[in-house]
Coordinates of C-alpha atoms in Angstrom, one line a residue:
M1 CA 102.5 84.4 106.2
T2 CA 105.2 82.3 104.4
Q3 CA 108.2 84.4 103.5
D4 CA 110.8 83.6 100.8
T5 CA 114.5 84.3 101.6
S6 CA 115.2 86.7 98.8
T7 CA 112.3 89.2 99.3
Y8 CA 112.7 92.3 101.5
Y9 CA 109.6 92.5 103.7
V10 CA 109.0 96.1 104.8
W11 CA 106.5 96.6 107.6
I12 CA 105.3 100.2 107.4
G13 CA 103.0 102.3 109.5
G14 CA 102.3 106.0 110.1
S15 CA 100.7 108.4 112.6
C16 CA 99.5 112.0 112.5
D17 CA 98.0 114.3 115.1
Y18 CA 95.3 116.1 113.1
G19 CA 93.9 117.7 116.2
H20 CA 97.0 119.9 116.8
K21 CA 97.8 123.1 114.9
E22 CA 101.4 122.1 114.1
R23 CA 100.1 118.7 112.9
A24 CA 103.2 116.4 113.2
G25 CA 103.2 113.5 110.7
D26 CA 105.4 110.4 111.1
A27 CA 106.1 107.0 109.5
A28 CA 108.2 104.0 110.6
V29 CA 109.4 100.8 109.0
V30 CA 110.8 97.4 110.2
I31 CA 112.6 95.5 107.4
E32 CA 113.0 91.8 107.3
H33 CA 115.2 89.8 105.0
N34 CA 116.1 86.1 105.0
G35 CA 114.2 85.6 108.2
N36 CA 115.9 88.4 110.1
I37 CA 115.2 92.0 111.0
I38 CA 117.9 93.9 109.3
S39 CA 116.9 97.5 110.0
R40 CA 114.4 99.9 111.6
D41 CA 113.8 103.5 110.6
V42 CA 111.4 106.4 111.5
I43 CA 110.9 109.9 110.0
S44 CA 108.9 112.8 111.3
D45 CA 108.0 116.3 110.2
L46 CA 105.6 119.2 111.0
H47 CA 102.6 120.4 109.0
T48 CA 102.2 117.2 107.0
T49 CA 100.3 113.8 107.1
E50 CA 101.2 110.2 107.8
F51 CA 100.4 109.4 104.2
R52 CA 103.0 111.9 103.0
M53 CA 105.5 110.6 105.5
M54 CA 104.8 106.9 104.5
L55 CA 105.4 107.7 100.8
T56 CA 108.6 109.6 101.7
L57 CA 109.8 106.6 103.7
M58 CA 109.0 104.2 100.9
V59 CA 111.2 106.3 98.5
K60 CA 114.0 106.2 101.1
V61 CA 113.7 102.4 101.6
M62 CA 113.7 101.7 97.8
Q63 CA 116.8 103.9 97.5
E64 CA 118.7 102.0 100.3
I65 CA 117.8 98.4 99.4
P66 CA 120.1 96.9 96.8
E67 CA 119.1 97.4 93.2
G68 CA 117.3 94.6 91.5
S69 CA 115.6 93.4 94.7
D70 CA 112.1 92.1 95.4
I71 CA 110.4 94.4 97.9
L72 CA 107.0 93.9 99.6
F73 CA 105.6 96.6 101.8
L74 CA 103.2 95.3 104.5
T75 CA 100.7 97.7 105.9
N76 CA 97.1 98.3 107.0
A77 CA 97.0 101.7 105.2
A78 CA 95.2 101.0 101.9
Y79 CA 96.1 104.6 100.8
I80 CA 99.7 103.6 99.7
Q81 CA 98.4 100.8 97.4
N82 CA 98.4 103.5 94.7
F83 CA 102.1 104.4 95.3
D84 CA 103.0 103.4 91.7
K85 CA 99.9 104.7 89.9
T86 CA 100.7 107.6 87.6
P87 CA 99.1 110.8 88.9
T88 CA 96.3 112.3 86.8
A89 CA 96.7 115.7 85.3
K90 CA 94.4 117.1 87.9
S91 CA 96.3 115.7 90.8
A92 CA 99.7 116.5 89.3
N93 CA 98.6 120.2 89.1
R94 CA 98.0 120.4 92.8
T95 CA 100.3 122.8 94.7
S96 CA 102.6 121.5 97.4
S97 CA 100.5 123.3 100.0
E98 CA 97.4 121.5 98.8
S99 CA 99.1 118.1 99.0
K100 CA 100.0 118.8 102.6
D101 CA 96.5 119.8 103.6
A102 CA 95.5 117.2 106.1
S103 CA 91.8 117.9 106.0
S104 CA 91.4 117.7 102.2
L105 CA 93.5 114.5 102.1
A106 CA 91.5 112.8 104.7
I107 CA 88.2 113.8 103.2
S108 CA 89.1 112.9 99.6
A109 CA 90.7 109.6 100.6
E110 CA 87.7 108.5 102.7
S111 CA 85.0 109.7 100.3
R112 CA 86.7 107.9 97.3
G113 CA 87.6 104.7 99.1
R114 CA 91.2 105.9 99.4
K115 CA 91.6 105.8 95.6
A116 CA 92.5 109.5 95.5
R117 CA 96.1 110.0 94.4
A118 CA 97.3 113.1 96.3
N119 CA 101.0 113.8 96.9
P120 CA 101.8 113.4 93.1
D121 CA 105.4 114.5 93.7
L122 CA 106.1 111.6 96.0
I123 CA 104.2 109.1 93.8
I124 CA 106.4 110.1 90.9
Q125 CA 109.5 109.5 93.0
C126 CA 108.1 106.1 94.0
I127 CA 107.5 105.2 90.4
E128 CA 111.1 106.1 89.5
E129 CA 112.6 104.2 92.4
K130 CA 110.5 101.1 91.7
K131 CA 112.2 100.9 88.2
R132 CA 115.5 100.1 90.0
H133 CA 114.1 96.8 91.4
N134 CA 112.9 93.5 90.1
S135 CA 109.5 93.9 91.9
V136 CA 107.9 96.2 94.4
G137 CA 104.4 95.6 95.8
V138 CA 102.1 96.5 98.7
K139 CA 100.2 93.9 100.7
I140 CA 97.4 94.8 103.1
V141 CA 97.6 92.9 106.4
Q142 CA 95.5 92.8 109.6
Y143 CA 96.9 95.2 112.1
H144 CA 96.1 93.3 115.3
K145 CA 97.7 90.1 113.9
S146 CA 100.9 91.8 112.9
P147 CA 103.3 92.5 115.8
L148 CA 105.8 94.2 113.6
L149 CA 103.2 96.5 112.1
I150 CA 102.0 97.4 115.5
E151 CA 105.6 98.3 116.3
T152 CA 105.8 100.7 113.4
H153 CA 102.7 102.5 114.5
D154 CA 104.0 102.7 118.1
R155 CA 107.4 104.1 116.9
A156 CA 105.6 106.6 114.6
T157 CA 103.4 107.7 117.4
E158 CA 106.4 108.2 119.8
A159 CA 108.2 110.2 117.1
M160 CA 105.1 112.3 116.6
A161 CA 104.9 113.2 120.3
K162 CA 108.6 114.0 120.4
T163 CA 108.5 116.2 117.4
R164 CA 105.5 118.1 118.8
K165 CA 107.1 118.5 122.2
E166 CA 110.4 119.8 120.6
F167 CA 108.3 122.3 118.5
H168 CA 106.6 123.7 121.6
Q169 CA 109.8 123.8 123.6
K170 CA 111.5 125.8 120.8
N171 CA 108.6 128.2 120.5
N172 CA 108.5 128.7 124.3
R173 CA 112.3 129.5 124.3
L174 CA 111.9 132.0 121.5
S175 CA 108.9 133.6 123.3
V176 CA 110.9 134.0 126.5
S177 CA 113.9 135.4 124.7
S178 CA 111.7 138.0 122.9
E179 CA 110.2 139.1 126.2
I180 CA 113.7 139.5 127.7
V181 CA 114.9 141.5 124.8
A182 CA 111.8 143.7 124.9
S183 CA 112.2 144.3 128.6
V184 CA 115.9 145.3 128.4
S185 CA 115.3 147.7 125.5
M186 CA 112.6 149.6 127.4
P187 CA 113.6 153.2 128.2
P188 CA 114.4 153.9 131.9
C189 CA 111.4 156.2 132.4
A190 CA 109.1 153.3 131.4
Q191 CA 110.9 150.9 133.7
E192 CA 110.8 153.2 136.7
G193 CA 107.2 154.4 136.0
E194 CA 108.3 158.1 135.6
D195 CA 107.0 160.3 132.8
G196 CA 109.1 161.9 130.2
A197 CA 108.7 165.4 131.4
E198 CA 110.1 164.6 134.9
N199 CA 113.2 162.8 133.4
S200 CA 113.8 165.9 131.2
S201 CA 113.9 168.1 134.2
H202 CA 116.5 165.9 135.9
L203 CA 118.7 166.0 132.8
S204 CA 118.6 169.8 132.6
R205 CA 119.8 170.3 136.1

């Protein structure tokens, strides 16, 4: 692909572990400008999707790149091609919990050829940030022929695994702490296996 020196080329990819209850979603970017890689970034969160994370990262990128720039997002995720399409009344009325529902997003996106515009809150932010620039577009590229796109997916997948691991470590620590507190707060009779009546007789002597 021939690049011009003024455009910011933003390679963007995402990853999500739909098979896990906590469902970590992640997105990563590699930004090229004037023939050089100028920055890399990755974001991660729980109970979300890669689509939501990619839109969130697109907003962040448009905020950070100088105003009045030409920006081209390069990806294999056709979903984000509608990042600047005004949400319909139906999609805009969805609750935030619905927009984070991985199953409904995946089903609606696939069944409608990824034309569904979920995440209306983030799309509205994208539309507003786009106004700051000369041009912002999305180009679909072939994954296996794009080393920098492969890098974004790898970085997103690593972040996803790290986020999930930290989540479980935190939960395990909280679980152990709760067990310790419960054990310490148990009455002596329960700890020693004595019944209440026997303890009462000791105390009355």
